[in-house]
Amino acid sequence: MAMSSISTFIDKRVRVITTDARLFEGILEGYDNSTNIILKSCIERIINTSDHEHNQTIELGLYILRGGNVVCIGEIDETEFQKIDWNKLKGEALKGTKNPL
Amino acid sequence: MLPLYLLTSAKNQPILVELKNGETLNGELVNCDSWMNLTLNNVVQVSENGTNFLKLPECYVRGNHIKYMRLPEELMDYAKEQTLLNLEQRNRNQKRRTGGNFNNNRRNYNNQGNRNGGHNYRRNNNNNNK
């Protein structure tokens, strides 16, 4: 069952990538069978490519993400994540899932 | 908790909706349905680049077109409280209907009279032939 695995993430901190290539983190409070999800204490992380731009974390609060925009949901390993300095991290921009012709 | 349940408990609260085209709508949620179609009141519509602002007295959003919604943070606790209350109420009603014990079989039917899976006509025919 495809949906059974998402139930193991409930009440855990997860990170979600959406079709518009954004990155959200929050506590998964609920979901339904069209993968609409509730994220509590949600934040968005913006990670920049170059050194002279600052990374941002934006506090968003309670969010409902519509299933059609969710690309992937992954559980966060808190002990691993605390080792990461999110302000210094650099990374390439994700590509959106929409490929205009 | 189901996302649509949380959404229905956000009625009469201010919410932010981002559409798939990047436009955002700020307004008070009036109603929603199981397709996530929304009606909003006192809406401020912001264009995707954040330059154009448009005030609308009311608007309807097709659920299909929504990217995400931002709800008031305290709504989660409120919705959880409501589910608990509903559950309690349902239990109380059930107790009242069944007279305290959770046994709906008041007339003491044992519900095992016909164990032939409903195929009892053949047996009747046999009896007629005798």
PDB file of C-alpha atoms in Angstrom:
ATOM      1  CA  MET A   1       0.000   0.000   0.000  1.00  0.00           C
ATOM      2  CA  ALA A   2       1.378   3.321  -1.032  1.00  0.00           C
ATOM      3  CA  MET A   3      -0.236   5.285   1.775  1.00  0.00           C
ATOM      4  CA  SER A   4       0.761   2.973   4.601  1.00  0.00           C
ATOM      5  CA  SER A   5       4.325   4.240   4.676  1.00  0.00           C
ATOM      6  CA  ILE A   6       3.340   7.873   5.177  1.00  0.00           C
ATOM      7  CA  SER A   7       1.542   6.910   8.401  1.00  0.00           C
ATOM      8  CA  THR A   8       4.898   6.137  10.032  1.00  0.00           C
ATOM      9  CA  PHE A   9       5.824   9.825   9.657  1.00  0.00           C
ATOM     10  CA  ILE A  10       2.860  11.088  11.622  1.00  0.00           C
ATOM     11  CA  ASP A  11       3.769  13.447  14.528  1.00  0.00           C
ATOM     12  CA  LYS A  12       7.371  13.452  13.330  1.00  0.00           C
ATOM     13  CA  ARG A  13       9.349  16.278  11.834  1.00  0.00           C
ATOM     14  CA  VAL A  14       9.423  15.849   8.085  1.00  0.00           C
ATOM     15  CA  ARG A  15      10.772  17.728   5.132  1.00  0.00           C
ATOM     16  CA  VAL A  16       8.719  18.156   2.009  1.00  0.00           C
ATOM     17  CA  ILE A  17       9.767  19.108  -1.509  1.00  0.00           C
ATOM     18  CA  THR A  18       7.063  20.630  -3.665  1.00  0.00           C
ATOM     19  CA  THR A  19       6.617  20.813  -7.422  1.00  0.00           C
ATOM     20  CA  ASP A  20       7.681  24.474  -7.458  1.00  0.00           C
ATOM     21  CA  ALA A  21      11.084  23.371  -6.090  1.00  0.00           C
ATOM     22  CA  ARG A  22      10.594  24.657  -2.555  1.00  0.00           C
ATOM     23  CA  LEU A  23      11.629  23.014   0.666  1.00  0.00           C
ATOM     24  CA  PHE A  24       9.352  22.886   3.709  1.00  0.00           C
ATOM     25  CA  GLU A  25       9.955  21.422   7.141  1.00  0.00           C
ATOM     26  CA  GLY A  26       7.313  20.761   9.732  1.00  0.00           C
ATOM     27  CA  ILE A  27       5.616  18.265  11.998  1.00  0.00           C
ATOM     28  CA  LEU A  28       3.320  16.013   9.979  1.00  0.00           C
ATOM     29  CA  GLU A  29      -0.025  16.256  11.755  1.00  0.00           C
ATOM     30  CA  GLY A  30      -2.172  14.556   9.167  1.00  0.00           C
ATOM     31  CA  TYR A  31      -2.688  13.438   5.606  1.00  0.00           C
ATOM     32  CA  ASP A  32      -5.425  12.006   3.423  1.00  0.00           C
ATOM     33  CA  ASN A  33      -5.533   9.731   0.421  1.00  0.00           C
ATOM     34  CA  SER A  34      -4.824  12.495  -2.068  1.00  0.00           C
ATOM     35  CA  THR A  35      -1.614  13.283  -0.097  1.00  0.00           C
ATOM     36  CA  ASN A  36      -2.907  16.601   1.169  1.00  0.00           C
ATOM     37  CA  ILE A  37      -0.791  17.106   4.282  1.00  0.00           C
ATOM     38  CA  ILE A  38      -0.900  19.193   7.456  1.00  0.00           C
ATOM     39  CA  LEU A  39       2.420  20.611   8.626  1.00  0.00           C
ATOM     40  CA  LYS A  40       2.603  22.178  12.084  1.00  0.00           C
ATOM     41  CA  SER A  41       5.365  24.682  12.967  1.00  0.00           C
ATOM     42  CA  CYS A  42       6.232  24.732   9.310  1.00  0.00           C
ATOM     43  CA  ILE A  43       9.335  26.529   8.045  1.00  0.00           C
ATOM     44  CA  GLU A  44      10.625  27.113   4.549  1.00  0.00           C
ATOM     45  CA  ARG A  45      14.356  26.847   3.926  1.00  0.00           C
ATOM     46  CA  ILE A  46      15.969  28.839   1.182  1.00  0.00           C
ATOM     47  CA  ILE A  47      19.487  27.657   0.458  1.00  0.00           C
ATOM     48  CA  ASN A  48      21.599  29.801  -1.827  1.00  0.00           C
ATOM     49  CA  THR A  49      24.259  28.881  -4.330  1.00  0.00           C
ATOM     50  CA  SER A  50      26.784  31.685  -3.815  1.00  0.00           C
ATOM     51  CA  ASP A  51      28.659  32.861  -0.716  1.00  0.00           C
ATOM     52  CA  HIS A  52      27.481  36.475  -0.679  1.00  0.00           C
ATOM     53  CA  GLU A  53      23.816  35.553  -0.329  1.00  0.00           C
ATOM     54  CA  HIS A  54      22.430  34.500   3.035  1.00  0.00           C
ATOM     55  CA  ASN A  55      20.353  31.404   3.506  1.00  0.00           C
ATOM     56  CA  GLN A  56      16.926  32.026   4.937  1.00  0.00           C
ATOM     57  CA  THR A  57      14.546  30.121   7.136  1.00  0.00           C
ATOM     58  CA  ILE A  58      11.041  31.528   7.081  1.00  0.00           C
ATOM     59  CA  GLU A  59       8.648  30.699   9.911  1.00  0.00           C
ATOM     60  CA  LEU A  60       5.272  29.881   8.396  1.00  0.00           C
ATOM     61  CA  GLY A  61       3.180  28.287  11.148  1.00  0.00           C
ATOM     62  CA  LEU A  62       0.362  25.878  10.341  1.00  0.00           C
ATOM     63  CA  TYR A  63       0.179  24.788   6.726  1.00  0.00           C
ATOM     64  CA  ILE A  64      -2.022  22.592   4.558  1.00  0.00           C
ATOM     65  CA  LEU A  65      -0.169  21.527   1.436  1.00  0.00           C
ATOM     66  CA  ARG A  66      -2.283  20.264  -1.399  1.00  0.00           C
ATOM     67  CA  GLY A  67      -1.350  16.756  -2.513  1.00  0.00           C
ATOM     68  CA  GLY A  68      -0.866  17.656  -6.149  1.00  0.00           C
ATOM     69  CA  ASN A  69       2.109  19.841  -5.262  1.00  0.00           C
ATOM     70  CA  VAL A  70       3.921  17.373  -3.037  1.00  0.00           C
ATOM     71  CA  VAL A  71       6.900  15.693  -4.640  1.00  0.00           C
ATOM     72  CA  CYS A  72       8.397  13.891  -1.684  1.00  0.00           C
ATOM     73  CA  ILE A  73       8.111  13.626   2.091  1.00  0.00           C
ATOM     74  CA  GLY A  74      11.000  12.451   4.211  1.00  0.00           C
ATOM     75  CA  GLU A  75      11.490  11.954   7.910  1.00  0.00           C
ATOM     76  CA  ILE A  76      14.137  14.116   9.592  1.00  0.00           C
ATOM     77  CA  ASP A  77      16.834  12.492  11.707  1.00  0.00           C
ATOM     78  CA  GLU A  78      17.155  15.149  14.433  1.00  0.00           C
ATOM     79  CA  THR A  79      20.583  14.032  15.643  1.00  0.00           C
ATOM     80  CA  GLU A  80      22.029  14.192  12.133  1.00  0.00           C
ATOM     81  CA  PHE A  81      20.293  17.474  11.353  1.00  0.00           C
ATOM     82  CA  GLN A  82      21.663  19.257  14.419  1.00  0.00           C
ATOM     83  CA  LYS A  83      25.166  18.734  13.048  1.00  0.00           C
ATOM     84  CA  ILE A  84      24.340  20.787   9.957  1.00  0.00           C
ATOM     85  CA  ASP A  85      24.968  24.526   9.975  1.00  0.00           C
ATOM     86  CA  TRP A  86      22.073  25.661   7.810  1.00  0.00           C
ATOM     87  CA  ASN A  87      23.389  29.203   7.483  1.00  0.00           C
ATOM     88  CA  LYS A  88      26.633  28.152   5.851  1.00  0.00           C
ATOM     89  CA  LEU A  89      25.248  25.392   3.672  1.00  0.00           C
ATOM     90  CA  LYS A  90      25.398  26.004  -0.059  1.00  0.00           C
ATOM     91  CA  GLY A  91      23.513  24.110  -2.698  1.00  0.00           C
ATOM     92  CA  GLU A  92      22.332  24.154  -6.241  1.00  0.00           C
ATOM     93  CA  ALA A  93      18.747  25.209  -6.857  1.00  0.00           C
ATOM     94  CA  LEU A  94      16.290  22.367  -7.272  1.00  0.00           C
ATOM     95  CA  LYS A  95      14.617  22.085 -10.605  1.00  0.00           C
ATOM     96  CA  GLY A  96      10.845  22.410 -10.693  1.00  0.00           C
ATOM     97  CA  THR A  97       8.853  19.449 -11.911  1.00  0.00           C
ATOM     98  CA  LYS A  98       7.193  21.465 -14.628  1.00  0.00           C
ATOM     99  CA  ASN A  99       9.146  21.389 -17.863  1.00  0.00           C
ATOM    100  CA  PRO A 100       7.840  24.070 -20.217  1.00  0.00           C
ATOM    101  CA  LEU A 101       8.381  23.217 -23.872  1.00  0.00           C
TER     102      LEU A 101
ATOM    103  CA  MET B   1      -6.228  14.392  11.579  1.00  0.00           C
ATOM    104  CA  LEU B   2      -7.458  14.852   8.027  1.00  0.00           C
ATOM    105  CA  PRO B   3      -6.431  18.055   6.235  1.00  0.00           C
ATOM    106  CA  LEU B   4      -9.982  18.743   5.084  1.00  0.00           C
ATOM    107  CA  TYR B   5     -11.266  18.369   8.641  1.00  0.00           C
ATOM    108  CA  LEU B   6      -8.747  20.943   9.817  1.00  0.00           C
ATOM    109  CA  LEU B   7      -9.819  23.202   6.977  1.00  0.00           C
ATOM    110  CA  THR B   8     -13.490  23.029   7.895  1.00  0.00           C
ATOM    111  CA  SER B   9     -12.642  23.998  11.464  1.00  0.00           C
ATOM    112  CA  ALA B  10     -10.882  27.076  10.047  1.00  0.00           C
ATOM    113  CA  LYS B  11     -14.214  28.585   8.989  1.00  0.00           C
ATOM    114  CA  ASN B  12     -14.589  32.283   9.902  1.00  0.00           C
ATOM    115  CA  GLN B  13     -10.835  32.517  10.444  1.00  0.00           C
ATOM    116  CA  PRO B  14      -8.366  34.521   8.371  1.00  0.00           C
ATOM    117  CA  ILE B  15      -6.331  32.306   6.051  1.00  0.00           C
ATOM    118  CA  LEU B  16      -3.754  32.732   3.322  1.00  0.00           C
ATOM    119  CA  VAL B  17      -4.093  30.722   0.132  1.00  0.00           C
ATOM    120  CA  GLU B  18      -1.414  30.422  -2.497  1.00  0.00           C
ATOM    121  CA  LEU B  19      -2.601  29.355  -5.923  1.00  0.00           C
ATOM    122  CA  LYS B  20      -0.674  27.289  -8.427  1.00  0.00           C
ATOM    123  CA  ASN B  21       0.088  30.393 -10.486  1.00  0.00           C
ATOM    124  CA  GLY B  22       1.792  32.012  -7.489  1.00  0.00           C
ATOM    125  CA  GLU B  23      -0.977  34.473  -6.667  1.00  0.00           C
ATOM    126  CA  THR B  24      -1.889  34.711  -3.002  1.00  0.00           C
ATOM    127  CA  LEU B  25      -5.281  35.396  -1.468  1.00  0.00           C
ATOM    128  CA  ASN B  26      -5.644  36.733   2.069  1.00  0.00           C
ATOM    129  CA  GLY B  27      -9.130  36.540   3.470  1.00  0.00           C
ATOM    130  CA  GLU B  28     -11.626  35.099   5.864  1.00  0.00           C
ATOM    131  CA  LEU B  29     -12.719  31.538   5.077  1.00  0.00           C
ATOM    132  CA  VAL B  30     -16.492  31.390   4.669  1.00  0.00           C
ATOM    133  CA  ASN B  31     -16.961  27.864   3.404  1.00  0.00           C
ATOM    134  CA  CYS B  32     -15.152  24.891   1.919  1.00  0.00           C
ATOM    135  CA  ASP B  33     -16.091  21.496   0.520  1.00  0.00           C
ATOM    136  CA  SER B  34     -14.549  18.076   0.051  1.00  0.00           C
ATOM    137  CA  TRP B  35     -12.824  19.205  -3.169  1.00  0.00           C
ATOM    138  CA  MET B  36     -11.137  22.004  -1.208  1.00  0.00           C
ATOM    139  CA  ASN B  37     -13.121  24.598  -3.163  1.00  0.00           C
ATOM    140  CA  LEU B  38     -13.239  27.702  -0.994  1.00  0.00           C
ATOM    141  CA  THR B  39     -15.289  30.839  -0.579  1.00  0.00           C
ATOM    142  CA  LEU B  40     -13.493  33.762   1.033  1.00  0.00           C
ATOM    143  CA  ASN B  41     -14.614  37.160   2.287  1.00  0.00           C
ATOM    144  CA  ASN B  42     -12.685  40.458   2.400  1.00  0.00           C
ATOM    145  CA  VAL B  43      -9.905  39.199   0.185  1.00  0.00           C
ATOM    146  CA  VAL B  44      -6.639  40.867  -0.710  1.00  0.00           C
ATOM    147  CA  GLN B  45      -5.261  39.295  -3.861  1.00  0.00           C
ATOM    148  CA  VAL B  46      -1.527  39.692  -4.468  1.00  0.00           C
ATOM    149  CA  SER B  47       0.004  38.966  -7.856  1.00  0.00           C
ATOM    150  CA  GLU B  48       2.814  36.401  -8.134  1.00  0.00           C
ATOM    151  CA  ASN B  49       5.558  39.045  -8.229  1.00  0.00           C
ATOM    152  CA  GLY B  50       4.096  40.854  -5.228  1.00  0.00           C
ATOM    153  CA  THR B  51       3.518  44.158  -7.000  1.00  0.00           C
ATOM    154  CA  ASN B  52      -0.192  44.256  -7.719  1.00  0.00           C
ATOM    155  CA  PHE B  53      -2.707  44.267  -4.891  1.00  0.00           C
ATOM    156  CA  LEU B  54      -6.402  43.835  -5.437  1.00  0.00           C
ATOM    157  CA  LYS B  55      -9.152  44.041  -2.858  1.00  0.00           C
ATOM    158  CA  LEU B  56     -12.162  41.784  -3.401  1.00  0.00           C
ATOM    159  CA  PRO B  57     -15.277  41.709  -1.189  1.00  0.00           C
ATOM    160  CA  GLU B  58     -15.703  37.992  -1.804  1.00  0.00           C
ATOM    161  CA  CYS B  59     -14.247  35.290  -3.992  1.00  0.00           C
ATOM    162  CA  TYR B  60     -14.513  31.621  -4.882  1.00  0.00           C
ATOM    163  CA  VAL B  61     -11.456  29.431  -5.367  1.00  0.00           C
ATOM    164  CA  ARG B  62     -11.524  26.118  -7.169  1.00  0.00           C
ATOM    165  CA  GLY B  63      -9.723  23.597  -4.958  1.00  0.00           C
ATOM    166  CA  ASN B  64      -7.848  22.250  -7.911  1.00  0.00           C
ATOM    167  CA  HIS B  65      -5.975  25.506  -8.261  1.00  0.00           C
ATOM    168  CA  ILE B  66      -4.597  25.679  -4.712  1.00  0.00           C
ATOM    169  CA  LYS B  67      -0.928  25.151  -3.918  1.00  0.00           C
ATOM    170  CA  TYR B  68      -1.081  25.564  -0.160  1.00  0.00           C
ATOM    171  CA  MET B  69      -2.958  27.281   2.646  1.00  0.00           C
ATOM    172  CA  ARG B  70      -1.628  28.957   5.758  1.00  0.00           C
ATOM    173  CA  LEU B  71      -3.895  28.723   8.790  1.00  0.00           C
ATOM    174  CA  PRO B  72      -3.754  30.365  12.246  1.00  0.00           C
ATOM    175  CA  GLU B  73      -1.305  28.419  14.424  1.00  0.00           C
ATOM    176  CA  GLU B  74      -3.731  27.944  17.345  1.00  0.00           C
ATOM    177  CA  LEU B  75      -6.279  26.255  15.079  1.00  0.00           C
ATOM    178  CA  MET B  76      -4.631  22.849  15.481  1.00  0.00           C
ATOM    179  CA  ASP B  77      -5.312  22.758  19.241  1.00  0.00           C
ATOM    180  CA  TYR B  78      -8.855  23.988  18.697  1.00  0.00           C
ATOM    181  CA  ALA B  79      -9.565  21.296  16.103  1.00  0.00           C
ATOM    182  CA  LYS B  80      -8.116  18.566  18.329  1.00  0.00           C
ATOM    183  CA  GLU B  81     -10.284  19.756  21.214  1.00  0.00           C
ATOM    184  CA  GLN B  82     -13.340  19.625  18.954  1.00  0.00           C
ATOM    185  CA  THR B  83     -12.649  16.025  17.878  1.00  0.00           C
ATOM    186  CA  LEU B  84     -12.353  14.978  21.522  1.00  0.00           C
ATOM    187  CA  LEU B  85     -15.627  16.707  22.384  1.00  0.00           C
ATOM    188  CA  ASN B  86     -17.366  15.051  19.435  1.00  0.00           C
ATOM    189  CA  LEU B  87     -16.054  11.653  20.475  1.00  0.00           C
ATOM    190  CA  GLU B  88     -17.265  12.148  24.042  1.00  0.00           C
ATOM    191  CA  GLN B  89     -20.685  13.224  22.834  1.00  0.00           C
ATOM    192  CA  ARG B  90     -20.959  10.204  20.566  1.00  0.00           C
ATOM    193  CA  ASN B  91     -20.052   7.824  23.402  1.00  0.00           C
ATOM    194  CA  ARG B  92     -22.613   9.435  25.654  1.00  0.00           C
ATOM    195  CA  ASN B  93     -25.323   9.097  23.001  1.00  0.00           C
ATOM    196  CA  GLN B  94     -24.461   5.482  22.416  1.00  0.00           C
ATOM    197  CA  LYS B  95     -24.693   4.725  26.130  1.00  0.00           C
ATOM    198  CA  ARG B  96     -28.108   6.387  26.296  1.00  0.00           C
ATOM    199  CA  ARG B  97     -29.435   4.436  23.304  1.00  0.00           C
ATOM    200  CA  THR B  98     -28.355   1.060  24.591  1.00  0.00           C
ATOM    201  CA  GLY B  99     -29.272   1.631  28.227  1.00  0.00           C
ATOM    202  CA  GLY B 100     -25.780   1.694  29.621  1.00  0.00           C
ATOM    203  CA  ASN B 101     -24.406  -1.584  28.303  1.00  0.00           C
ATOM    204  CA  PHE B 102     -22.889  -1.657  24.838  1.00  0.00           C
ATOM    205  CA  ASN B 103     -25.129  -4.446  23.653  1.00  0.00           C
ATOM    206  CA  ASN B 104     -27.569  -3.466  20.931  1.00  0.00           C
ATOM    207  CA  ASN B 105     -29.152  -6.914  20.897  1.00  0.00           C
ATOM    208  CA  ARG B 106     -31.955  -5.956  23.293  1.00  0.00           C
ATOM    209  CA  ARG B 107     -34.426  -8.674  22.418  1.00  0.00           C
ATOM    210  CA  ASN B 108     -31.807 -11.367  22.902  1.00  0.00           C
ATOM    211  CA  TYR B 109     -31.802 -12.530  19.343  1.00  0.00           C
ATOM    212  CA  ASN B 110     -28.819 -14.788  18.974  1.00  0.00           C
ATOM    213  CA  ASN B 111     -28.613 -13.935  15.243  1.00  0.00           C
ATOM    214  CA  GLN B 112     -27.532 -17.447  14.419  1.00  0.00           C
ATOM    215  CA  GLY B 113     -30.845 -18.960  13.376  1.00  0.00           C
ATOM    216  CA  ASN B 114     -30.105 -19.554   9.740  1.00  0.00           C
ATOM    217  CA  ARG B 115     -26.544 -20.641   9.185  1.00  0.00           C
ATOM    218  CA  ASN B 116     -27.172 -21.748   5.626  1.00  0.00           C
ATOM    219  CA  GLY B 117     -25.884 -18.470   4.138  1.00  0.00           C
ATOM    220  CA  GLY B 118     -29.362 -17.435   3.017  1.00  0.00           C
ATOM    221  CA  HIS B 119     -29.814 -20.466   0.728  1.00  0.00           C
ATOM    222  CA  ASN B 120     -32.789 -21.912   2.495  1.00  0.00           C
ATOM    223  CA  TYR B 121     -35.215 -22.287  -0.408  1.00  0.00           C
ATOM    224  CA  ARG B 122     -33.760 -25.585  -1.580  1.00  0.00           C
ATOM    225  CA  ARG B 123     -34.359 -27.181   1.769  1.00  0.00           C
ATOM    226  CA  ASN B 124     -37.959 -25.981   1.662  1.00  0.00           C
ATOM    227  CA  ASN B 125     -38.446 -27.529  -1.770  1.00  0.00           C
ATOM    228  CA  ASN B 126     -37.179 -30.856  -0.495  1.00  0.00           C
ATOM    229  CA  ASN B 127     -39.691 -30.714   2.308  1.00  0.00           C
ATOM    230  CA  ASN B 128     -42.510 -30.089  -0.179  1.00  0.00           C
ATOM    231  CA  ASN B 129     -41.554 -33.128  -2.252  1.00  0.00           C
ATOM    232  CA  LYS B 130     -41.881 -35.400   0.725  1.00  0.00           C
TER     233      LYS B 130
END
